[in-house]
Short mmCIF file of C-alpha atoms in Angstrom, two decimals:
data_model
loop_
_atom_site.label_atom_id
_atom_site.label_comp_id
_atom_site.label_asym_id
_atom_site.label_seq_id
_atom_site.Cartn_x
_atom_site.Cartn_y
_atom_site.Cartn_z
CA UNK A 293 -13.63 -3.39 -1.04
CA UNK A 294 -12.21 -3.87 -4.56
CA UNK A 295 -14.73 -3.20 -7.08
CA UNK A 296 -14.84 -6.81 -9.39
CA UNK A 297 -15.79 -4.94 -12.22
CA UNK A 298 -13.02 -2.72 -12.09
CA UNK A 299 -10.59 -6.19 -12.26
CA UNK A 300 -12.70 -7.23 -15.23
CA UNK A 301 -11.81 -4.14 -17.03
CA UNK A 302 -8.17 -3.45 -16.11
CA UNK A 303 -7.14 -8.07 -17.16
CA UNK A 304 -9.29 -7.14 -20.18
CA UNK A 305 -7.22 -3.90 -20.92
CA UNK A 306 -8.25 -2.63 -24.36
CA UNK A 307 -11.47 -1.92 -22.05
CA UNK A 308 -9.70 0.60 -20.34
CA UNK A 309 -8.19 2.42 -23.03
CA UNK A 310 -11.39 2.52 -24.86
CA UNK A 311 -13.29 3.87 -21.64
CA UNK A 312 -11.61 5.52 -19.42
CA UNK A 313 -12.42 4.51 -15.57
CA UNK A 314 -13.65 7.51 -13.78
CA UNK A 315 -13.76 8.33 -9.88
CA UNK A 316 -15.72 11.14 -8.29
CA UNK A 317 -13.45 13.04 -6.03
CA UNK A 318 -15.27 14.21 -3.02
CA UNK A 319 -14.74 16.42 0.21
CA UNK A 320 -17.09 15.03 2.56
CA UNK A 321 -20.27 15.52 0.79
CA UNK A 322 -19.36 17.74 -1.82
CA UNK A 323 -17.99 16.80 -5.19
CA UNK A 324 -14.44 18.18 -5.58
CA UNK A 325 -14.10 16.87 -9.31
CA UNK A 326 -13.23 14.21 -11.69
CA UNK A 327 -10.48 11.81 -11.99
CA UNK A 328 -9.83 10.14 -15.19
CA UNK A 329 -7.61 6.98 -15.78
CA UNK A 330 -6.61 6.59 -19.21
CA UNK A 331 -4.51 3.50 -18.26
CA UNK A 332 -4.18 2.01 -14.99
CA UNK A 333 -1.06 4.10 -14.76
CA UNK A 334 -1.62 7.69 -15.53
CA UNK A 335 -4.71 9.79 -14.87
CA UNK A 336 -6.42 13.74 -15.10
CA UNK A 337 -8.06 15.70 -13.11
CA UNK A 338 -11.07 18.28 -13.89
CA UNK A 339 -12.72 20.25 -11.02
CA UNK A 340 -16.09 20.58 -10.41
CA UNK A 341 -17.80 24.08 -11.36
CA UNK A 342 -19.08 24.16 -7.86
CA UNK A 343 -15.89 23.53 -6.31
CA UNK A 344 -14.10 26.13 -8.75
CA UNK A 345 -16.87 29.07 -7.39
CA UNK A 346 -16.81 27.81 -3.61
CA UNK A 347 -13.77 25.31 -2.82
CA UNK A 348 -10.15 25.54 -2.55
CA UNK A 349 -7.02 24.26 -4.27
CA UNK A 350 -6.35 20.70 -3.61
CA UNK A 351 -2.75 21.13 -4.23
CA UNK A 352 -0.63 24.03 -4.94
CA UNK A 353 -0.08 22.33 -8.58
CA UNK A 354 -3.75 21.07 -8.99
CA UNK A 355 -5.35 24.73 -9.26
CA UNK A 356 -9.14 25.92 -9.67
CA UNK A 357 -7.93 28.54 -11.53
CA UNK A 358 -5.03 27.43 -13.64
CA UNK A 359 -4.02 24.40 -16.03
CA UNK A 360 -3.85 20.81 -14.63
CA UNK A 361 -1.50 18.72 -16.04
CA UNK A 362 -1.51 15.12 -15.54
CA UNK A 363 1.91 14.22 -14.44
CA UNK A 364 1.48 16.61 -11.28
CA UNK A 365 -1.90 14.70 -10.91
CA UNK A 366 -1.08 11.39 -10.83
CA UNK A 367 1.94 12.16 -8.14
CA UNK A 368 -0.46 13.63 -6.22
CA UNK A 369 -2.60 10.82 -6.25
CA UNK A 370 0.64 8.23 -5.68
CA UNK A 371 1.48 9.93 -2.74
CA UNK A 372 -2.04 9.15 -0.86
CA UNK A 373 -1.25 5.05 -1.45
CA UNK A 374 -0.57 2.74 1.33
CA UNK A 375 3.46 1.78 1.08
CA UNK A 376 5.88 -0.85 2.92
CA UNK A 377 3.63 -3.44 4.75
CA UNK A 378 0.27 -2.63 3.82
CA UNK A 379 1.31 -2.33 0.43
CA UNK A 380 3.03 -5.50 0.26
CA UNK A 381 -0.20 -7.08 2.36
CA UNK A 382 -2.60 -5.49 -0.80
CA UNK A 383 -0.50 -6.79 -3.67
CA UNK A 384 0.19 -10.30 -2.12
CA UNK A 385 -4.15 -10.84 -0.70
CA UNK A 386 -5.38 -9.29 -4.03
CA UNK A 387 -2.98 -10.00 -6.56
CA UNK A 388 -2.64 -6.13 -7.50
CA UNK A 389 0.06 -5.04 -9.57
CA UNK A 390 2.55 -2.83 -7.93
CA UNK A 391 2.48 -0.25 -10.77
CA UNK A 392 -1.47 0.36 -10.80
CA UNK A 393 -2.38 3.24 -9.26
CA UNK A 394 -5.95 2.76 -10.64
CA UNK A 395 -6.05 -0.75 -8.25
CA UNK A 396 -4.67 0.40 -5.70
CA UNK A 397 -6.96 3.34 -5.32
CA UNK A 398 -9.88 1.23 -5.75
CA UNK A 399 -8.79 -0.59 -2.51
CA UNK A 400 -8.47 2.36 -0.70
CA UNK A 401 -10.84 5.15 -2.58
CA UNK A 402 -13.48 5.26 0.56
CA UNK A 403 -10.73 7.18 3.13
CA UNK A 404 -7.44 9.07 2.22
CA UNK A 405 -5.15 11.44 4.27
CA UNK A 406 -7.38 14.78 4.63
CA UNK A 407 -10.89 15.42 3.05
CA UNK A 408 -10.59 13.41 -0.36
CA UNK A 409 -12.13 10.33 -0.55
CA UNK A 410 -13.00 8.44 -4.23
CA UNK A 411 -16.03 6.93 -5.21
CA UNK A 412 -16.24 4.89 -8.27
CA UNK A 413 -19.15 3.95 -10.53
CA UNK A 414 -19.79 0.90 -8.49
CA UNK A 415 -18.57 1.32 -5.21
CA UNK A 416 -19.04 -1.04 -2.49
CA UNK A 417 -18.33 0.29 0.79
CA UNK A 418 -16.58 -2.34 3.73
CA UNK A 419 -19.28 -3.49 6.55
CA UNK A 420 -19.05 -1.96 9.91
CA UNK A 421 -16.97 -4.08 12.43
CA UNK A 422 -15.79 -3.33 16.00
CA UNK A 423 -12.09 -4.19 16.64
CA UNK A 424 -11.97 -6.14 19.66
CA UNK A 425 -9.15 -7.05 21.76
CA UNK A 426 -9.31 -10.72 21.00
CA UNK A 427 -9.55 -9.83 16.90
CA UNK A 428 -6.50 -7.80 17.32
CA UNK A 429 -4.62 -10.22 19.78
CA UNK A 430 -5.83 -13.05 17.51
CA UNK A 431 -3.74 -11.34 14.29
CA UNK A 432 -0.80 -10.34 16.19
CA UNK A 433 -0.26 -13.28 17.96
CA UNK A 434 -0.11 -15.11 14.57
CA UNK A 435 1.91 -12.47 13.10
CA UNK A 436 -1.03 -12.32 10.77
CA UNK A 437 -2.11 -8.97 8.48
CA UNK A 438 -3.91 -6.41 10.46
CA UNK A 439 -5.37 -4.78 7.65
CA UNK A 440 -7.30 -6.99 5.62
CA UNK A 441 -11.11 -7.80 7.09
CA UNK A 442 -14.11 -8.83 5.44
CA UNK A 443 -11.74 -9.57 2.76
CA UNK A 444 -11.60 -5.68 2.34
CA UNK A 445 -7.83 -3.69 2.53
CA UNK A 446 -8.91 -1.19 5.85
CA UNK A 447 -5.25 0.78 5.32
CA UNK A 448 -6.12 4.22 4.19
CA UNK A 449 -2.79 5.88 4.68
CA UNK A 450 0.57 6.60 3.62
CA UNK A 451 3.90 5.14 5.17
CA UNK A 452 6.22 1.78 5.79
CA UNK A 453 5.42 0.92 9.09
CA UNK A 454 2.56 -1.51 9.95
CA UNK A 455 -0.60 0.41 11.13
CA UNK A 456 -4.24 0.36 11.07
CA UNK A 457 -6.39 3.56 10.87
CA UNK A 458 -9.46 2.96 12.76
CA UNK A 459 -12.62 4.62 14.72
CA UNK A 460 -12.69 5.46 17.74
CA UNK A 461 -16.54 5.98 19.48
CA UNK A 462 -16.96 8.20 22.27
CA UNK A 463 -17.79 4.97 24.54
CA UNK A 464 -13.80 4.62 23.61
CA UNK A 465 -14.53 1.45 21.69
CA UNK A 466 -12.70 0.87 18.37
CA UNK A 467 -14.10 0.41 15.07
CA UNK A 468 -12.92 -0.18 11.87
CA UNK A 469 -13.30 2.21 9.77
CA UNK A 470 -15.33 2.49 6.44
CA UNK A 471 -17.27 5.40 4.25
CA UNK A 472 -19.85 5.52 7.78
CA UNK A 473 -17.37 5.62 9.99
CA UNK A 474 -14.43 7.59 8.96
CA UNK A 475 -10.97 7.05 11.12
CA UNK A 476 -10.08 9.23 13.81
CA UNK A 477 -7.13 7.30 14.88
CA UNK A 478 -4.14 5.27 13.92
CA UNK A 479 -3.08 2.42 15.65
CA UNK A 480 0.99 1.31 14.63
CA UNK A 481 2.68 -1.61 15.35
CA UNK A 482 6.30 -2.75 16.08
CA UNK A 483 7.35 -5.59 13.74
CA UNK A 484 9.12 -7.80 15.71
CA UNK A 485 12.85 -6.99 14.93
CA UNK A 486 11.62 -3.55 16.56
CA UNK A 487 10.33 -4.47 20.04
CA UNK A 488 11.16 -0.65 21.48
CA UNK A 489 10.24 1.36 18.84
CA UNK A 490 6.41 2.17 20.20
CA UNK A 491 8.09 3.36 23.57
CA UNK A 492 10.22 5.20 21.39
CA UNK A 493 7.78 7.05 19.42
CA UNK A 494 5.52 7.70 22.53
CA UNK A 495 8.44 9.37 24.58
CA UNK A 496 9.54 11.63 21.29
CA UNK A 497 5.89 12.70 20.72
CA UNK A 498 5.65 13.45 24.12
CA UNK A 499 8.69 15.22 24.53
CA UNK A 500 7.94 17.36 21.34
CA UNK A 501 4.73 18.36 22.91
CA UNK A 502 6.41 19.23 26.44
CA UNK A 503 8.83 22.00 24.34
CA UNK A 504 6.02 23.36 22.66
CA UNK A 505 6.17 21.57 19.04
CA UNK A 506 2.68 21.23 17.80
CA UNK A 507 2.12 17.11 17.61
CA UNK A 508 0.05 14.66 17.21
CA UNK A 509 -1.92 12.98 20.56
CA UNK A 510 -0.31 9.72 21.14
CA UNK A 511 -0.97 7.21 23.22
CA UNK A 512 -0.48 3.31 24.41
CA UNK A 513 -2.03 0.92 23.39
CA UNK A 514 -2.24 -2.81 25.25
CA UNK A 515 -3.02 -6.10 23.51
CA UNK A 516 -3.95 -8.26 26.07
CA UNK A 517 -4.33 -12.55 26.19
CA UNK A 518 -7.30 -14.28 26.98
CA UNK A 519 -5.95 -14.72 31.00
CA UNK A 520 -5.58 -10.34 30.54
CA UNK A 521 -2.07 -10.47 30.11
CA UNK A 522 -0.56 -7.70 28.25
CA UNK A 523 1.03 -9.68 25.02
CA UNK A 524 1.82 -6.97 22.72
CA UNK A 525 1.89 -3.07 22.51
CA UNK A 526 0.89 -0.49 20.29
CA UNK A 527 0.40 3.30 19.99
CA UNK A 528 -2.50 4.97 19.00
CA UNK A 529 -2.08 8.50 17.07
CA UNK A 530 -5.46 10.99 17.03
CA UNK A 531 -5.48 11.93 13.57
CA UNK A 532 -5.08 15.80 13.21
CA UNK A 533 -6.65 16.03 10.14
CA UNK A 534 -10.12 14.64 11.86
CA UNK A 535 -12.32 16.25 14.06
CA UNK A 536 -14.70 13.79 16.06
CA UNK A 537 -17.79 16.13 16.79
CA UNK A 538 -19.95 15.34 20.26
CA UNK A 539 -22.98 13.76 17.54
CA UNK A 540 -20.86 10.94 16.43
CA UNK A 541 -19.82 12.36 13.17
CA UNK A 542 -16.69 13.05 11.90
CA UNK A 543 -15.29 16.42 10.16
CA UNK A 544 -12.21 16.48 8.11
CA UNK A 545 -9.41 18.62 7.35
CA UNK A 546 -7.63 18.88 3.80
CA UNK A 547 -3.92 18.72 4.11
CA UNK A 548 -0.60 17.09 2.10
CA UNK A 549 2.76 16.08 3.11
CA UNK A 550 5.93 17.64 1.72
CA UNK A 551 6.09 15.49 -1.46
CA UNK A 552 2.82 16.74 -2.24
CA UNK A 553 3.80 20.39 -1.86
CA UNK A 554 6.84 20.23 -3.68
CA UNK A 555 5.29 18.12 -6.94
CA UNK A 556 7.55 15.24 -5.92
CA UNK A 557 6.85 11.51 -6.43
CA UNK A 558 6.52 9.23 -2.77
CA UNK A 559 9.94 7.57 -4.38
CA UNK A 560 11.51 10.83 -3.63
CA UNK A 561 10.81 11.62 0.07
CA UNK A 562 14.85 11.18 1.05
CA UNK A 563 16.82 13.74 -0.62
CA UNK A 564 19.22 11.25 -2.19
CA UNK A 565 17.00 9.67 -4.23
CA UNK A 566 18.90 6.73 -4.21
CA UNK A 567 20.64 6.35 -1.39
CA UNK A 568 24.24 6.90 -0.16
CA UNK A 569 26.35 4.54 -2.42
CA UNK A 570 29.07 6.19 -3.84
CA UNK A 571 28.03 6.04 -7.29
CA UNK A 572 24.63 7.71 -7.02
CA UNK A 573 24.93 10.13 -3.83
CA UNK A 574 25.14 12.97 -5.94
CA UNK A 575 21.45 12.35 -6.91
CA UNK A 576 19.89 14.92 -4.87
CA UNK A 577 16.32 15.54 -6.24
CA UNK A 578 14.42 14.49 -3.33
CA UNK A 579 12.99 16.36 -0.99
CA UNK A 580 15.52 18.54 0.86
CA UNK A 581 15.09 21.03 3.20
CA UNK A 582 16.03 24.30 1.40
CA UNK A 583 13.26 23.53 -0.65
CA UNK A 584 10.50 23.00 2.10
CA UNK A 585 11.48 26.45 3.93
CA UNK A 586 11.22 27.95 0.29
CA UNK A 587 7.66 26.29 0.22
CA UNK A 588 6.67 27.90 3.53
CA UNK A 589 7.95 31.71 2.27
CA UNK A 590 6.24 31.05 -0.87
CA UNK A 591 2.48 30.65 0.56
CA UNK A 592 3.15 33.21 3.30
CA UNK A 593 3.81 31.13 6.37
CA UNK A 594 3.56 33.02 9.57
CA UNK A 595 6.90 33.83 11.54
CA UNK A 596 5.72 31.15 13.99
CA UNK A 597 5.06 28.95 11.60
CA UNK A 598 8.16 29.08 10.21
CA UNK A 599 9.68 28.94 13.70
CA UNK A 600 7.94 25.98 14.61
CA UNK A 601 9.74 23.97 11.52
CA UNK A 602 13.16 24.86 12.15
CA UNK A 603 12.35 23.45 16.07
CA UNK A 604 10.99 20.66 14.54
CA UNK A 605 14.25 19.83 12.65
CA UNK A 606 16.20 20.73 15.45
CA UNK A 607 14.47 18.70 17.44
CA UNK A 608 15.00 15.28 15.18
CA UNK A 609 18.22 16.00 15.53
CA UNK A 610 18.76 15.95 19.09
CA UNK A 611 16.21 13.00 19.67
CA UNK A 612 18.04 11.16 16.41
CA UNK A 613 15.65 11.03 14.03
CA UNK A 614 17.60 10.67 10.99
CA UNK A 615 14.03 9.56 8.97
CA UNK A 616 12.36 12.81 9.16
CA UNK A 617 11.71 13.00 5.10
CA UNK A 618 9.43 14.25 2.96
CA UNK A 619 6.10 12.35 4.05
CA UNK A 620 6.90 13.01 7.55
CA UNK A 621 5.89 16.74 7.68
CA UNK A 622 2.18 17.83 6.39
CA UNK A 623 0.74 21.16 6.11
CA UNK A 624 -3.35 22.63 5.91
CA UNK A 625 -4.85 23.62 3.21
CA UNK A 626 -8.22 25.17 3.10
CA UNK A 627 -10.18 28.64 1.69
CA UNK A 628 -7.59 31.00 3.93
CA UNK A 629 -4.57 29.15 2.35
CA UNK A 630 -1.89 26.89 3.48
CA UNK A 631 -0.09 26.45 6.80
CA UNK A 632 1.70 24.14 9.14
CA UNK A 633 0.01 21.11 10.31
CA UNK A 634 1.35 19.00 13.63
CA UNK A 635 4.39 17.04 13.80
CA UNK A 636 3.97 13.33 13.46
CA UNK A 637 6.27 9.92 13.21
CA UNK A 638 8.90 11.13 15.36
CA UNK A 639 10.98 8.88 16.26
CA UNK A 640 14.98 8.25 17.41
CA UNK A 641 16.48 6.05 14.42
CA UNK A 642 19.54 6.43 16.09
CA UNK A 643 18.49 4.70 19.09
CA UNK A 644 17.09 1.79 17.24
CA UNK A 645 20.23 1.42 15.56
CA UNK A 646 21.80 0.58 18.72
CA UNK A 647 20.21 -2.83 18.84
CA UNK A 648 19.37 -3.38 15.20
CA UNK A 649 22.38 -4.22 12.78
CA UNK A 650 22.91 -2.22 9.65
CA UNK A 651 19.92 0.11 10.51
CA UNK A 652 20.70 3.38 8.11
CA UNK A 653 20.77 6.22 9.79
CA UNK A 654 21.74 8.48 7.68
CA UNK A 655 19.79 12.18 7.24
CA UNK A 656 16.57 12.01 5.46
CA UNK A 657 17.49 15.71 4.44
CA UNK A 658 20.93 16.79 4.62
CA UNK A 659 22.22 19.48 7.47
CA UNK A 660 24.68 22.15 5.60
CA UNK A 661 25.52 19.22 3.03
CA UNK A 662 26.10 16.55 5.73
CA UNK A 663 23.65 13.32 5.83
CA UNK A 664 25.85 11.54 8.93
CA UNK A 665 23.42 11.85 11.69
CA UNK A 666 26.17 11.85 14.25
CA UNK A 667 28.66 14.47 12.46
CA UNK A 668 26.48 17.25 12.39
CA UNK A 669 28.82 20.65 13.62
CA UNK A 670 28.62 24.18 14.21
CA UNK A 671 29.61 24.45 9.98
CA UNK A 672 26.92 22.74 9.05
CA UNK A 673 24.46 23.83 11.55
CA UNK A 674 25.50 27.90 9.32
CA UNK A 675 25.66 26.60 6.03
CA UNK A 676 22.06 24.79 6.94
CA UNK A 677 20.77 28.38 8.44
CA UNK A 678 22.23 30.22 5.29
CA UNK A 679 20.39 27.86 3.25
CA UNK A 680 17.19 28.21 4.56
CA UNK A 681 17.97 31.54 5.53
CA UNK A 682 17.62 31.88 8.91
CA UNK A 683 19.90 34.21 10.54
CA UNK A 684 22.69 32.34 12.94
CA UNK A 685 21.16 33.98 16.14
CA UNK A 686 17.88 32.94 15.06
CA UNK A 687 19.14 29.41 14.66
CA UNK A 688 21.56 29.42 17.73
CA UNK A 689 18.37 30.44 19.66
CA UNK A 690 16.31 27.70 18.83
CA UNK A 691 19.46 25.40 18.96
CA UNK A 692 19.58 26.14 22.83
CA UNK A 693 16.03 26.14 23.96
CA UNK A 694 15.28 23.08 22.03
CA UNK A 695 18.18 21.44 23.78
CA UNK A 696 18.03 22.79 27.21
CA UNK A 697 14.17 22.15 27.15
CA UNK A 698 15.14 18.52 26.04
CA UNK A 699 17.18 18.05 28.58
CA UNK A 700 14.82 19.19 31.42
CA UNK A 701 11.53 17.71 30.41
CA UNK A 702 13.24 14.18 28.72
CA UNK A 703 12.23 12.17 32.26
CA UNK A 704 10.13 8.52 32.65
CA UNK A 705 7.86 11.41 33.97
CA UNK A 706 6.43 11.59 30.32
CA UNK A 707 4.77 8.33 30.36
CA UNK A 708 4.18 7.81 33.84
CA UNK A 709 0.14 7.64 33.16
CA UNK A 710 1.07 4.07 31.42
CA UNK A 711 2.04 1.04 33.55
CA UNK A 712 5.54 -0.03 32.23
CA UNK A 713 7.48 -3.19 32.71
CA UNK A 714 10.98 -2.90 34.14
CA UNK A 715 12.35 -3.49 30.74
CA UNK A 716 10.51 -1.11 29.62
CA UNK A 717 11.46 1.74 31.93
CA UNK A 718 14.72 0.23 31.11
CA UNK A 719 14.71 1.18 27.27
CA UNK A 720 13.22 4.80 28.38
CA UNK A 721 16.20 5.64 30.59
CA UNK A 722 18.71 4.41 27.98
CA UNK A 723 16.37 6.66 25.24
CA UNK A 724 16.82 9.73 27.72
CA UNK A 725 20.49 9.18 27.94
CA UNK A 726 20.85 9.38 24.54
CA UNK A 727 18.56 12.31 24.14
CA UNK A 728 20.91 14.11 26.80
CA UNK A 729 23.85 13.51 25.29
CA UNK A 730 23.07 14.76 21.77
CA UNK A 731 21.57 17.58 23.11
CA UNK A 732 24.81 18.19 24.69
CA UNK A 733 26.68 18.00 21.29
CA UNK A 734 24.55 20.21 20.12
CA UNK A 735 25.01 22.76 22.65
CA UNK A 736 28.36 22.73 22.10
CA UNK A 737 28.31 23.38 18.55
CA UNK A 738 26.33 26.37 19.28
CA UNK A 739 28.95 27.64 21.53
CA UNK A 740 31.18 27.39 18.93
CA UNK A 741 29.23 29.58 16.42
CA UNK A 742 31.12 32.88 16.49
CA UNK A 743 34.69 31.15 15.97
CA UNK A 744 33.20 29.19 12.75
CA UNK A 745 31.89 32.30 11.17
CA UNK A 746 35.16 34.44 12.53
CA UNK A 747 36.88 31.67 10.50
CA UNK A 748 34.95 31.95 7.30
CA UNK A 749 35.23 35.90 7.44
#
């Protein structure tokens, strides 16, 4: 819940600048450190002498044992905020400026992504509520918010699409969740332009999970009428950075997403910064995918590890999911060091483009210096291996068993343990088709390796 106080200061302004607004930044129930706003814009961050002796580094450019400056800071902190809907849904309900960071934080400070959370001088934490199935029916079928309750923002996460992280008890009832009951799950939502997009996501997961990609648990989620009709759908994601211990409580996990490792703003997840218009394409300083294999070298990723992220961009490839950018990958960080954390928000853009009009999809990250999703060949699948050096066997390896695996395991089979409509089994079978078909592109570009680099020699 926003802190009144807080609004008080930040209208008042000089305030502010005379006292800087402080939050206590803490890892479950120890104190991390100190994070100062010196405008509602920019802020520092000290650690805590018990952190520096016993804790880790938050970030690998927010160090116990090194300078801190406060540009890196304040990205890292931009990149925990709600975005698209939610954000939208905070600014309009609240009247927040879209530039605060300081507001915005206060409406989310109890719960970020991994083991932060922020408490300020006055913090008021958002009562305990289970979310029923009429509640949530109620707000869909209205096409109202799903994240304001209690008049309190309950969006804790990063991302566009609409969501709500939430509870889950072992008597699998949901709750939403506050500083009591941390989240365990996420709950998304298809807007209504984007009816298939939950069956979507639920077959890629699953199919990433039947290869042997590390990923996120997903599954579906029915809304159901008062006469127990199902009305509307949804998919519920176990939270990887949570661990939901046989007592009731809750143990977290410290990680950041790709921007985060690479010290790059949230505005910067694609790698054309922006977008493809002729005039500013050549603005590549987003996050690109040289630079994330870099980042994994750097900190000593295991082979598998390292492994495991080339499948995973094979993989978006073959499924067609041209918005795998910098927020969508995450990695651990704790007292050992950093490593790979599971896959999440896969998803074929390219199918969805098939019904929605003018539905960019374009690479988030560019293949050997191509961003067209559907022009990806055996040159660019080399100059993308040379770039993140990778050797071409290595890559035409994982090229083929990430295809031919595709291929066998892509079957309704996958979500057979949820009733589906015959719609629904409809827009799976056309999914699968298209699945099978790039994967067949892409097995033909492999076969086409040794003539490429014959022709380059």
């Amino acid at each position: 819940m926003t802190n009144p106080k807080l609004r008080q200061e930040i209208a008042e302004g000089p305030a502010l600048a005379n006292e800087p607004y402080t939050f206590d930044v803490c890892a479950e129930k120890l104190k991390v450190g100190v994070l100062t706003f010196s405008s509602s814009t920019e802020c520092s961050f000290s650690y805590d002498e018990n952190w520096t002796r016993c804790g880790f580094d938050i970030s690998p450019y927010i160090r116990v044992d090194g300078p801190i400056e406060d540009r890196d800071v304040t990205r890292f902190i931009r990149n925990l905020l709600p975005e698209g809907t939610g954000l939208r849904c905070l600014i309009s309900t609240f009247n927040v400026s879209r530039l605060s960071i300081l507001e915005i934080l206060n409406h989310v400070q109890v719960e970020s992504a991994g083991i932060l959370h922020f408490e300020a001088r006055e913090s008021h934490s958002a009562p305990s509520r289970e979310l029923t199935n009429q509640m949530l029916f109620g707000r869909l079928d209205t096409f109202s918010n799903v994240v304001i309750w209690d008049n309190c923002f309950r969006l804790n996460v990063a991302g566009v699409q609409k969501k709500l992280n939430i509870h889950q008890k072992n008597d699998g009832s949901f709750w939403l969740a506050n500083k009591e009951l941390p989240s365990t799950h996420i709950i998304k939502f298809a807007e209504e332009e984007h009816s298939t997009i939950i069956l979507n996501e639920l077959l890629c997961m699953r199919l990433a999970k039947a290869i042997g990609l590390e990923v996120a648990t997903v599954e579906l989620l029915r809304v159901f009428d008062s006469h127990g009709k199902a009305k509307h759908s949804a998919i519920s994601i176990e939270r990887f950075d949570r661990e939901a211990l046989s007592n009731g409580t809750v143990h977290k996990r410290h990680i950041i997403d790709a921007c985060q490792a690479l010290n790059l703003p949230p505005e910067h997840k694609y790698e054309q910064i922006f977008g493809r218009h002729p005039d500013v394409a050549h603005c590549r300083d987003g996050a690109r995918l040289k630079a994330l294999f870099a980042f994994a070298r750097q900190q000593n990723f295991s082979h598998q590890n390292v492994m495991q992220m080339l499948s995973w961009v094979v993989f978006n490839l073959i499924v067609g999911n041209s918005d795998a950018h910098g927020k969508n990958i995450s990695f651990f960080i704790d007292t050992t060091g950093i490593s790979l954390a599971p896959f999440y928000d896969i998803v074929s853009i390219v199918f969805e483009a098939r019904r929605i009009k003018n539905l960019d999809t374009d690479l988030a990250m560019a293949i050997g210096d191509e961003f067209d999703s559907g022009s990806i060949t055996a040159f660019h699948l080399l100059s993308f291996a040379e770039e993140v050096e990778v050797t071409p066997t290595q890559l035409l390896t994982v090229v083929e068993q990430v295809a031919l695996d595709c291929k066998r395991f892509a079957t309704p089979v996958l979500c057979t343990d949820e009733l589906m409509s015959k719609a629904e089994l409809e827009a799976l079978g056309q999914l699968i088709q298209l699945i099978n078909q790039r994967a067949d592109h892409f097995l033909r570009q492999t076969s086409l390796f040794d003539e490429v680099q014959k022709a380059l020699l």
